[in-house]
Coordinates of C-alpha atoms and ligand atoms in Angstrom, one line a residue:
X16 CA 37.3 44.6 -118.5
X17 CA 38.5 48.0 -117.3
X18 CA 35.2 49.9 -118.1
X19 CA 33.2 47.3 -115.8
X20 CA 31.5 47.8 -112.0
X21 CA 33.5 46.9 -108.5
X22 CA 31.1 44.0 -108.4
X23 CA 31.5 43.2 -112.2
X24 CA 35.4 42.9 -111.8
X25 CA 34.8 40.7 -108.5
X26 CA 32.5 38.4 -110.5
X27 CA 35.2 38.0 -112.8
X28 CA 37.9 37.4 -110.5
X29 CA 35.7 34.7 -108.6
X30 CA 34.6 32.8 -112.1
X31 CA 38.4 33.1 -113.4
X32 CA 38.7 35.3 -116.3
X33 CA 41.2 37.6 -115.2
X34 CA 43.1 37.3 -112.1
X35 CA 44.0 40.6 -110.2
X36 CA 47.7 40.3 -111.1
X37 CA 46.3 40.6 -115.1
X38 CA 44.2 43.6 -114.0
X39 CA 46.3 45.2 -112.5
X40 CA 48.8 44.5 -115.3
X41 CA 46.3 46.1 -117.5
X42 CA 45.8 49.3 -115.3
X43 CA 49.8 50.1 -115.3
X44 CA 50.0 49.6 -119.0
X45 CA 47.4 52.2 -119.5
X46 CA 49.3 54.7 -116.8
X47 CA 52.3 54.4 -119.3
X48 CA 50.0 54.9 -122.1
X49 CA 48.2 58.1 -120.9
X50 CA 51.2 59.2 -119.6
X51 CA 50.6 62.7 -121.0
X52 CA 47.5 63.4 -118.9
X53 CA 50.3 63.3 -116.0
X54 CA 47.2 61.9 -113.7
X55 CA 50.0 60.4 -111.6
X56 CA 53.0 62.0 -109.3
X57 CA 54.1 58.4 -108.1
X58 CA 53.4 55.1 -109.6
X59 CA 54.5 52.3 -107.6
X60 CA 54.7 49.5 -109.8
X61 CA 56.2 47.1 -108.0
X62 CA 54.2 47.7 -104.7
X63 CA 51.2 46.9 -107.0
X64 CA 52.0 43.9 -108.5
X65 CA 53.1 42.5 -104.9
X66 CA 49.6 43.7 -103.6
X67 CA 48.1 42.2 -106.5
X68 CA 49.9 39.0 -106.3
X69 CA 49.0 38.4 -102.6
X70 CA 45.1 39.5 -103.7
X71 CA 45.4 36.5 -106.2
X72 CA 46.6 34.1 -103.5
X73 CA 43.9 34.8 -101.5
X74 CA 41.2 34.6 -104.3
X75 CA 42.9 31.4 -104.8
X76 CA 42.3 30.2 -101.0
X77 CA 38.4 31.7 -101.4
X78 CA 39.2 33.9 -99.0
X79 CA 38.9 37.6 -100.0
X80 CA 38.7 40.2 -97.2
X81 CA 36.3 42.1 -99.0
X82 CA 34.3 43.7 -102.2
X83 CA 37.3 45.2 -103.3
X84 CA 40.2 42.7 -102.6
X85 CA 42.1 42.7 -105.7
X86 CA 40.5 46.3 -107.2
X87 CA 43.0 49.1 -108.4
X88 CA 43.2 52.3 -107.0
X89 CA 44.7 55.4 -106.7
X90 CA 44.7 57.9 -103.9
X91 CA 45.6 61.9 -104.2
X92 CA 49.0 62.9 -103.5
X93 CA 47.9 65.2 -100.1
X94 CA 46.5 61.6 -98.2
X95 CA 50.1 60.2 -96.3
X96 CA 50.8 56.9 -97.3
X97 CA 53.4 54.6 -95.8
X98 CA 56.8 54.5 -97.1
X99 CA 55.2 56.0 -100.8
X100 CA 56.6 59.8 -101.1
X101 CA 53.5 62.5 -100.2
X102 CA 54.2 65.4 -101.9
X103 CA 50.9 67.5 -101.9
X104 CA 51.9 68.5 -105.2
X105 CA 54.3 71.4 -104.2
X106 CA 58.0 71.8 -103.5
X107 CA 57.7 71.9 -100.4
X108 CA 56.9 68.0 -99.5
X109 CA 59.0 66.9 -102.9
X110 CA 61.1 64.4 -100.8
X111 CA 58.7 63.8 -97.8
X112 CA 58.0 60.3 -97.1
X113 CA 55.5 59.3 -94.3
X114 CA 55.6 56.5 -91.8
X115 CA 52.2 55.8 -91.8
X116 CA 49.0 55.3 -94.2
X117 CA 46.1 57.6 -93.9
X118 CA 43.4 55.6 -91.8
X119 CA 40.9 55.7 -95.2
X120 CA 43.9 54.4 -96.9
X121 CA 44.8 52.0 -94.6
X122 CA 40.5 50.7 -94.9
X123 CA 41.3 50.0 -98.9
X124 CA 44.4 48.2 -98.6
X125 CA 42.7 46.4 -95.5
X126 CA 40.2 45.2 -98.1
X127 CA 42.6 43.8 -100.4
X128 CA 42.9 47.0 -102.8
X129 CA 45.8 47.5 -104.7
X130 CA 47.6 51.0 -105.1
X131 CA 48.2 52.0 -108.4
X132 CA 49.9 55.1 -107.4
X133 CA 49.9 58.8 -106.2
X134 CA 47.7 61.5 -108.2
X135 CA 48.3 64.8 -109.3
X136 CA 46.5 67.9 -107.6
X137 CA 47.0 71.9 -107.1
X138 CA 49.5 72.4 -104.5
X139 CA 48.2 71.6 -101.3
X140 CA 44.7 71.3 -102.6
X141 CA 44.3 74.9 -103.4
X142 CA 43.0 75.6 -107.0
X143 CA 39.9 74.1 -109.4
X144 CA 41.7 73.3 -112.3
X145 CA 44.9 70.9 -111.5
X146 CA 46.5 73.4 -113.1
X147 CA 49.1 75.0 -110.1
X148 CA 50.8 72.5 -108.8
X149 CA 54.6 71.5 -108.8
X150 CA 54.4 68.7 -111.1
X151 CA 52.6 70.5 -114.0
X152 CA 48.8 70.3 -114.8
X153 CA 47.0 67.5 -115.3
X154 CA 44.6 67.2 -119.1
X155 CA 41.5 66.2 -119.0
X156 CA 41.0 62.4 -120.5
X157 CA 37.9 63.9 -122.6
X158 CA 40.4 66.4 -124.7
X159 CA 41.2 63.4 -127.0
X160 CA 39.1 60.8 -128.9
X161 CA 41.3 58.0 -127.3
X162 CA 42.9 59.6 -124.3
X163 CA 45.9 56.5 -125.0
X164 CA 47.1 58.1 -128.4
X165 CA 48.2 61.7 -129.0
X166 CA 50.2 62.4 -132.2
X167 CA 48.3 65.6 -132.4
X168 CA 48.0 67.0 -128.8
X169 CA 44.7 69.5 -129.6
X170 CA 44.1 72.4 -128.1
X171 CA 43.2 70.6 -124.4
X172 CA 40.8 70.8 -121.6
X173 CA 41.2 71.1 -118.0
X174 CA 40.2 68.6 -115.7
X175 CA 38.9 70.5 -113.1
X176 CA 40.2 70.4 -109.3
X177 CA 41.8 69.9 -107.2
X178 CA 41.7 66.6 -107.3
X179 CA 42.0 66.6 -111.1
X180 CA 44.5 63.7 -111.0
X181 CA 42.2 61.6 -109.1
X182 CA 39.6 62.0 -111.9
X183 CA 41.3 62.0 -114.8
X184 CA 42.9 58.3 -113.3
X185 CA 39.1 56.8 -113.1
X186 CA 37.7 58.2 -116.3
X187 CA 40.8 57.0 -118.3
X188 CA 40.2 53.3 -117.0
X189 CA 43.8 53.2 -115.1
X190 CA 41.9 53.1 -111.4
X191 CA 38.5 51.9 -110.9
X192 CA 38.4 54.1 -107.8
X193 CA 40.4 57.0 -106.1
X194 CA 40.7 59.0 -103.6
X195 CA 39.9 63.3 -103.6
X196 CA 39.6 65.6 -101.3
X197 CA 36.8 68.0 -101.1
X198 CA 36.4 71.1 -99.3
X199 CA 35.1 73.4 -101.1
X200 CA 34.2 71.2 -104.5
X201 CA 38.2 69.6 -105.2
X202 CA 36.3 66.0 -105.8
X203 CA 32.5 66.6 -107.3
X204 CA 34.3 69.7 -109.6
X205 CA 36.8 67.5 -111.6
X206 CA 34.2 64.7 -111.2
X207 CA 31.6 66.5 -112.9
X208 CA 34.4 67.7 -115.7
X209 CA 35.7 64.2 -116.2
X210 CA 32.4 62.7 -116.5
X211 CA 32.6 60.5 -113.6
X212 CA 30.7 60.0 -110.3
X213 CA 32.1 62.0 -106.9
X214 CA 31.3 62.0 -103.9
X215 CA 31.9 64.8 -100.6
X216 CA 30.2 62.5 -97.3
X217 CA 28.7 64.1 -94.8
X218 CA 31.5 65.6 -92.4
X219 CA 32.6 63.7 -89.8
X220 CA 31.6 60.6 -91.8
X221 CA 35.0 59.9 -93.3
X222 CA 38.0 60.2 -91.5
X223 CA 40.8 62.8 -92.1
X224 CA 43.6 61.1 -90.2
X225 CA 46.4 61.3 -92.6
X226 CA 44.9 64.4 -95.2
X227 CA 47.2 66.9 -95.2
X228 CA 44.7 69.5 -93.7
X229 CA 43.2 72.5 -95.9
X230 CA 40.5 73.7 -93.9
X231 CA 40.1 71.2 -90.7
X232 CA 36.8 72.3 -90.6
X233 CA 35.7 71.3 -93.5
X234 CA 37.8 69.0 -95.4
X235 CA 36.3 65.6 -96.1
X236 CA 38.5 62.6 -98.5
X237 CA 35.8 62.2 -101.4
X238 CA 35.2 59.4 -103.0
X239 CA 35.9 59.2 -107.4
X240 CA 34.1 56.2 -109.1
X241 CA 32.6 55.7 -112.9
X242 CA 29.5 54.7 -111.0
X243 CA 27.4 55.4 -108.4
X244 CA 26.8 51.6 -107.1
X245 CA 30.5 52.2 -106.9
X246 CA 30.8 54.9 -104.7
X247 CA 28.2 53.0 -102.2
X248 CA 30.6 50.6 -101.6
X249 CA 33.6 52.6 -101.4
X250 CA 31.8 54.6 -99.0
X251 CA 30.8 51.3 -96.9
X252 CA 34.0 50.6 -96.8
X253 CA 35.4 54.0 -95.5
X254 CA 33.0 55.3 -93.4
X255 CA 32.9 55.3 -89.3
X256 CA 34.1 56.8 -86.5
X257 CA 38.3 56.5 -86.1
X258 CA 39.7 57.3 -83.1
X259 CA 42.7 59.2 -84.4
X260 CA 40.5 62.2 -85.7
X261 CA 38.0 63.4 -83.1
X262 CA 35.6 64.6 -85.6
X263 CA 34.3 61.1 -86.5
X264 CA 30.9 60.1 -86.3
X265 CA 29.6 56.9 -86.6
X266 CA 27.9 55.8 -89.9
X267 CA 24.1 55.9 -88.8
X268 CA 22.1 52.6 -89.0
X269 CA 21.0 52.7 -92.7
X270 CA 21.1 51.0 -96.2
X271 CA 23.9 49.2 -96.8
X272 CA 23.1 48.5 -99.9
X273 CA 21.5 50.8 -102.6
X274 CA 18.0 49.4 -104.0
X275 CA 18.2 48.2 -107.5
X276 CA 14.9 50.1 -108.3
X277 CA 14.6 53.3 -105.2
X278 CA 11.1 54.7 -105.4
X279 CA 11.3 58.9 -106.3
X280 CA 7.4 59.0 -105.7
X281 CA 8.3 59.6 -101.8
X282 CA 10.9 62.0 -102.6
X283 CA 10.7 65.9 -102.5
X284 CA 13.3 67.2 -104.6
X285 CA 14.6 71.1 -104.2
X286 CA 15.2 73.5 -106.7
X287 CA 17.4 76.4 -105.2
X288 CA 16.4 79.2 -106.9
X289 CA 19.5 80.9 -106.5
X290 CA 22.1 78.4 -107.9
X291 CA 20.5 80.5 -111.3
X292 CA 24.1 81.9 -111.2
X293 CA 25.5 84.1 -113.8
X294 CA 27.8 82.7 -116.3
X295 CA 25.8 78.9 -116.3
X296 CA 26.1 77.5 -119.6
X297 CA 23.0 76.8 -121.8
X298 CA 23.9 73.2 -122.1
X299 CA 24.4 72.6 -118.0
X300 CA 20.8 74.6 -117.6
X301 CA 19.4 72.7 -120.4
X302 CA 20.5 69.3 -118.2
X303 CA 19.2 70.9 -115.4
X304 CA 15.8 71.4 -116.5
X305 CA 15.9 67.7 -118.2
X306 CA 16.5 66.4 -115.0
X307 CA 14.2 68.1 -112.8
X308 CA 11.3 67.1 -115.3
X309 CA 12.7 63.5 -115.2
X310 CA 11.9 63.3 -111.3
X311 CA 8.7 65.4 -111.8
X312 CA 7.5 62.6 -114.8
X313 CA 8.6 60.0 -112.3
X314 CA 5.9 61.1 -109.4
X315 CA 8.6 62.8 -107.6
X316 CA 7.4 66.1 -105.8
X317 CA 10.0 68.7 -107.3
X318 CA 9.8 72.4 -105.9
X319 CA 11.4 75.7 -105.8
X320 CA 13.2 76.6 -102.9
X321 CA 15.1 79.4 -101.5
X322 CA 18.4 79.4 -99.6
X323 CA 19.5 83.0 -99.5
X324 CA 22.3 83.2 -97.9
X325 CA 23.7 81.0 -100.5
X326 CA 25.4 83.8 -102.4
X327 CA 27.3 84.7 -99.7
X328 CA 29.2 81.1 -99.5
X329 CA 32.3 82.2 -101.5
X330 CA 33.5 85.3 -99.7
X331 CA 33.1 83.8 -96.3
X332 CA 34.8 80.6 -97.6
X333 CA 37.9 82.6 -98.9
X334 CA 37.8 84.5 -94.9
X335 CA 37.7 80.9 -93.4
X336 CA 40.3 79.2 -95.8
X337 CA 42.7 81.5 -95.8
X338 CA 42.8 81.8 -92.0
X339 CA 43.0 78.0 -91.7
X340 CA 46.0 78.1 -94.3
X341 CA 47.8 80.9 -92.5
X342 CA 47.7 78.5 -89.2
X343 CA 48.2 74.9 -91.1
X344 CA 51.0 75.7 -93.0
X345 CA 53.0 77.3 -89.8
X346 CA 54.3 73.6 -89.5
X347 CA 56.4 73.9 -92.6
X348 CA 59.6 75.6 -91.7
X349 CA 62.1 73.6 -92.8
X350 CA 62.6 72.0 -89.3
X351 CA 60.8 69.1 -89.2
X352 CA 60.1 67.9 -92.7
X353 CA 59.6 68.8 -96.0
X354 CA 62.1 71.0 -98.0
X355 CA 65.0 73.6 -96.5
X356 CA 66.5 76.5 -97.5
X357 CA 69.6 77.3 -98.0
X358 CA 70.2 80.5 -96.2
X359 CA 71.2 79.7 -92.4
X360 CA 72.1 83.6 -91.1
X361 CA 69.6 83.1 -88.7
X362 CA 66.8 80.9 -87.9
X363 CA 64.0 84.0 -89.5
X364 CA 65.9 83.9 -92.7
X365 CA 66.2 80.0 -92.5
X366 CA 62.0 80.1 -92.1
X367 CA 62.2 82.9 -94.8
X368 CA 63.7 81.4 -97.7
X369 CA 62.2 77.5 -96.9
X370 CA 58.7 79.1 -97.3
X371 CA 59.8 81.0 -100.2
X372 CA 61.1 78.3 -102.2
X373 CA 58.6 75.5 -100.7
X374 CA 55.2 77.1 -101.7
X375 CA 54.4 78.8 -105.1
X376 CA 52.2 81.9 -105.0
X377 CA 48.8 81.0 -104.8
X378 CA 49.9 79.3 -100.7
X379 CA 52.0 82.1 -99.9
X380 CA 48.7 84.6 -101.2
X381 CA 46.7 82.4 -98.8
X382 CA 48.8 82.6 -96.0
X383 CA 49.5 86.8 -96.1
X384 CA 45.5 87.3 -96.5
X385 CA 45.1 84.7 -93.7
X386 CA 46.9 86.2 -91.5
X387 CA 46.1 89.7 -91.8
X388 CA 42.3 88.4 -91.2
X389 CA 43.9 87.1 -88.1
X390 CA 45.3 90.3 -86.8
X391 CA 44.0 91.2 -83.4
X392 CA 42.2 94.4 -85.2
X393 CA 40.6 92.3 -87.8
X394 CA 39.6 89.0 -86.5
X395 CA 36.4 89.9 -85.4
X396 CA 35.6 91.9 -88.3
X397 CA 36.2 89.3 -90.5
X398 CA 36.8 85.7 -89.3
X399 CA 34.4 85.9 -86.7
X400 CA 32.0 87.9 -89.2
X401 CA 32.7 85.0 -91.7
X402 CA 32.2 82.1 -89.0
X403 CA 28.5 83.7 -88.5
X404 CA 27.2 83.9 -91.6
X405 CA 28.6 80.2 -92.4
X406 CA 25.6 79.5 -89.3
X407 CA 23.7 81.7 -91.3
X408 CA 24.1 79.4 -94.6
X409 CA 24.2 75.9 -92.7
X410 CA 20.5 77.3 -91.1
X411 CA 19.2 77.8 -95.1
X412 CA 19.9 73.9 -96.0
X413 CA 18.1 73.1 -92.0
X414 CA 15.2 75.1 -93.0
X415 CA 15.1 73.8 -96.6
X416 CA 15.2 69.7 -95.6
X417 CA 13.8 69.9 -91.9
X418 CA 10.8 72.6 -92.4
X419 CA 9.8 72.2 -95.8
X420 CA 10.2 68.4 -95.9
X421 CA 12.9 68.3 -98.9
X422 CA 14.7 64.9 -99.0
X423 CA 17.9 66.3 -101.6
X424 CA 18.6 69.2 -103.5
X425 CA 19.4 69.5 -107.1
X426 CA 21.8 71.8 -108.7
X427 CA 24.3 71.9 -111.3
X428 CA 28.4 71.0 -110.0
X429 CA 29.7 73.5 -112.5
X430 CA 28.9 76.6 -114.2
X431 CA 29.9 74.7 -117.2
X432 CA 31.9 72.2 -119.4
X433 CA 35.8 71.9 -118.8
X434 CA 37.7 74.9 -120.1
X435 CA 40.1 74.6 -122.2
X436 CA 44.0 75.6 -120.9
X437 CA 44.5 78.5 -122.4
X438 CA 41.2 80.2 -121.1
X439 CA 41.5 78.9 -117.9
X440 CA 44.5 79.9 -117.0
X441 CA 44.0 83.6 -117.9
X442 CA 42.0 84.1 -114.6
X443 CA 44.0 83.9 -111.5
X444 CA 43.7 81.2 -108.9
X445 CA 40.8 82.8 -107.1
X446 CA 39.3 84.0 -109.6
X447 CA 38.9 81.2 -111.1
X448 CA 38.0 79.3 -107.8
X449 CA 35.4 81.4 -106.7
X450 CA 33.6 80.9 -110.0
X451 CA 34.1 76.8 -110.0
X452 CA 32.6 76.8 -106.4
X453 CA 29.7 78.3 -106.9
X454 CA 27.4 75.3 -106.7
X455 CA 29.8 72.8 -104.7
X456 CA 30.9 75.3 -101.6
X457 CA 27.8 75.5 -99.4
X458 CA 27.8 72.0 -98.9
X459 CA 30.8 72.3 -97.3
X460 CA 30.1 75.1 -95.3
X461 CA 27.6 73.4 -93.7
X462 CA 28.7 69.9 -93.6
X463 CA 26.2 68.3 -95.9
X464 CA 26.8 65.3 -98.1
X465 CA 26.8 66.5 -101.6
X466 CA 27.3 63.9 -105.3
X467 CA 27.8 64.7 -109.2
X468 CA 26.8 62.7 -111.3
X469 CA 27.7 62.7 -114.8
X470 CA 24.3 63.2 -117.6
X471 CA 25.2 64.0 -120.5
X472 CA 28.0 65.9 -123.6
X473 CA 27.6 69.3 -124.2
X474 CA 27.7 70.6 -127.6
X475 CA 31.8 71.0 -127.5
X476 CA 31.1 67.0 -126.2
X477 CA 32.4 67.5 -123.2
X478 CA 30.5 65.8 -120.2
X479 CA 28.4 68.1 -117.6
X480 CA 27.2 66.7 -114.2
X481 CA 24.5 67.8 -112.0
X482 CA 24.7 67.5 -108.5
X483 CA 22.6 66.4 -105.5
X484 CA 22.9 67.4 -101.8
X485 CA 21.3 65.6 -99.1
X486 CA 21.1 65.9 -94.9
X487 CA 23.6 65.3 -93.1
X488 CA 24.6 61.7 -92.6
X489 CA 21.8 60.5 -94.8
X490 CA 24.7 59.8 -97.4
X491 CA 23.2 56.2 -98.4
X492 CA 19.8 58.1 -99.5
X493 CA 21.6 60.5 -101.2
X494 CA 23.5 57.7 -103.5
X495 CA 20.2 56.2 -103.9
X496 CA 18.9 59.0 -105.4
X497 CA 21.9 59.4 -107.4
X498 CA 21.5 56.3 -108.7
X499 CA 18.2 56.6 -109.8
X500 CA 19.3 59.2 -112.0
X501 CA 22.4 57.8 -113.3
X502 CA 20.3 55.0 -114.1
X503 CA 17.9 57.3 -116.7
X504 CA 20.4 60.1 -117.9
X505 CA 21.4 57.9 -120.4
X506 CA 25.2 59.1 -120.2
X507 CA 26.9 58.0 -123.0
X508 CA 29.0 55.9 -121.0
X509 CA 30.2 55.4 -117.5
X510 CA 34.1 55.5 -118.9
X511 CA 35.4 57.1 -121.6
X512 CA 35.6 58.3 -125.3
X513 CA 37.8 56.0 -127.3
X514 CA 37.3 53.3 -124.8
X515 CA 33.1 53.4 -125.3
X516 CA 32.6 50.7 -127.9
X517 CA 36.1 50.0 -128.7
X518 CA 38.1 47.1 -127.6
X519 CA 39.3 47.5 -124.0
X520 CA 42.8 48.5 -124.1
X521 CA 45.1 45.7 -124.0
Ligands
LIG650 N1 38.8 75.6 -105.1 C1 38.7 75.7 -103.7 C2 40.1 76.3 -103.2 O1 40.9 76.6 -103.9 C3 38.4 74.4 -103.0 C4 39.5 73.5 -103.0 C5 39.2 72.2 -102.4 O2 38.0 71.7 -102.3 N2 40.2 71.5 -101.9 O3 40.3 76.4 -102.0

């Protein structure tokens, strides 16, 4: 039951044999049994079961409001949600509670979706591994043979991030869906590492009412599913314009539905030639390759393409981030919300110590490089600088699908499988980013809709994903494509080792 699709688990509700109170049931016993992964910051038990319960009345009635009345999720700990504590994984927001629900929040539980809980992260979305936030790191699902039982914890993997919490929650079968955000790779990286679908829409798609901003400019909430048919509907669901975030656009007249059989023999699909990036693994190349001869096979025009300003995505992104960081995290200063110092000798040493004890290293790092590229002596040397050669790398994807007539482009998500712990956590956190957002970061630079999907185990069996990037706003094409190869990868499963061919978990 907890392996199955949205519509699978709808079809069961409808015929009888489980009710969403059961399910859900199910789903919080799991939480308690992977406790160790620490996927979750909050789980709200109780609020579930209510939810639940009032799905099942209204299942009862043969009324649902929609494809996912009655469906568990989770959402990631930096989207606000009413009354439930938003924490954003860092000291900071430990204790912050928010009065209202983040509008792509409020969508699923105006669908009927019940909240499983709050998931673990890097502290205010900064990181690729899950690994520096308040509340500890979060272990991949795919380090153990049955991520419920761990007398001997091994040597374990990383689940990627930021939204590590998010992913790890929907390939250990406690959520069928949850919530990431993406802005520079947070959902597709510990999608691809988890072995599970994710999604970055198009910008502007989405709304970002109620994200605890990164980069405004190019955060995006990202959808986490085990399959792509899932992450249509979620996206149905959520996308359109809202008219608490000026950036929304509406969802352009298109499939609402993906075809059961989409037709790659009208499809040109891009190779970057560049996305050859040092330090890809065999096994993710290998995939690579499999992949692009699958679509070839299949009738699919499949051609080399060149977006060269590609490799400059990362520095610029670091420019850009850190100057948005510098100016979003201004609002913490112990006035308003969120944590306060002690010292009170003066309002500077108030502000001092807040920001000192609220945000661990990596946001202060962020906010000092920030602002110094802020300075009145370096802003046009480097933000501005940075700002034009993100044009520079948005016109690359233009050229690519409007001049040479490519419908998505094909890359790897990661460089390779997830690393274990102890390896990751010998590189620093931007280190360690810049290499994890190779592949994922252009995307976002230049507002595109981007998707991993999981293909196969590498030799460590570990999952690696590839991912696909479309135009902007052509989302539903994208997933269609996506599907198409989901459909033929022949992953070993769409959940999870120990769950794949054993009994579901009680
Ligand atoms: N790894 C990148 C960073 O640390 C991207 C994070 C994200 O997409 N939220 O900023």
């Amino acid at each position: 039951m907890l392996s199955l699709t949205l519509k699978e688990v709808s079809q069961a509700f409808r015929e009888g044999r489980i009710s969403p109170t059961e399910l859900c049931r199910k789903c919080l016993n799991r939480i308690k049994k992977t406790e160790h992964l620490n996927a979750y910051i909050t789980v709200t038990e109780e609020l579930s079961l209510q939810q639940a319960r009032q799905s099942e009345a209204r299942l009862l009635q043969g009324v649902p409001l929609g494809p996912l009345d009655g469906i568990p999720f989770a959402v990631k700990d930096n989207f606000c949600t009413k009354n439930i504590r938003t924490t954003c994984a860092s000291r900071m927001l430990k204790d912050y509670t928010p009065p209202y629900n983040a509008t792509v929040v409020q969508k699923l539980l105006d669908q009927g979706a019940v909240l499983m809980g709050k998931t673990n992260m890097d502290e205010f979305a900064m990181g690729s591994g899950s690994t520096d936030g308040a509340f500890g790191p979060v272990k991949n699902p795919w380090s153990y043979a049955d991520p419920c039982r761990t007398a001997a914890d091994p040597d374990w993997v990383v689940s990627g991030g930021s939204s590590g919490g998010s992913a790890a929650a929907v390939a250990s079968l406690t959520s069928y869906l949850a919530l990431g955000s993406d802005t520079g790779g947070s959902t597709r990286n510990p999608g691809a590492l988890c072995g599970i679908v994710g999604l970055k829409p198009s910008y502007g798609l989405l709304s970002r009412h109620g994200l605890i901003p990164l980069v405004n400019s190019m955060d995006v909430p990202g959808i986490l599913t085990r399959s792509v048919g899932d992450a249509a509907i979620v996206l149905g669901v959520l996308q359109g314009p809202d008219v608490r975030d000026s950036t929304t656009v509406p969802a352009p007249p298109s499939l609402t539905e993906l075809p059961e059989d989409f037709d790659v023999r009208k499809i040109c699909v891009g190779i970057p030639k560049e996305y050859h990036a040092h330090g890809l693994s065999e096994d993710t190349l290998a995939q690579w390759s499999r992949v692009a001869d699958m679509f070839e096979t299949a009738g699919a025009r499949v051609e080399q393409v060149s977006l060269p300003h590609t490799q400059h995505s990362i520095v610029c992104y670091h420019v850009l981030c850190h100057s948005e960081v510098a100016s979003n995290m201004a609002r913490f200063d112990g006035l308003e919300y969120g944590h306060r110092g002690e010292v009170d000798v003066s309002t500077e040493a108030m502000y001092a110590s807040t920001r000192h004890e609220g945000f661990n290293d990596v946001v202060r790092g962020r906010i000092l490089s920030g602002n110094y590229f802020l300075l009145k002596q370096n802003y046009q040397h480097y933000y501005v600088k940075a700002q034009k050669v993100r044009r520079l790398i948005a016109d690359d994807f233009r050229r690519v699908f409007g001049g040479l007539g490519v419908d998505v482009l094909l890359t790897p998500t990661t460089l390779t499988d997830a690393a274990r712990y102890s390896d990751f956590t010998q590189e620093d956190n931007r280190t360690r980013s810049a290499q994890e957002d190779v592949f994922t970061q252009p995307a976002n630079m230049a507002g595109l809709p981007a998707v991993t999907v999981p293909t196969a185990l590498s030799r460590r069996g570990l999952p690696i994903g590839l991912q696909l990037i479309g135009q902007a706003l052509q989302d539903m094409k994208l997933l269609s494509v996506a599907q198409w190869v989901q459909q033929r990868v022949g992953f070993p499963s769409t959940s999870n080792p120990g769950v794949a061919g054993s009994q579901p978990a009680a």
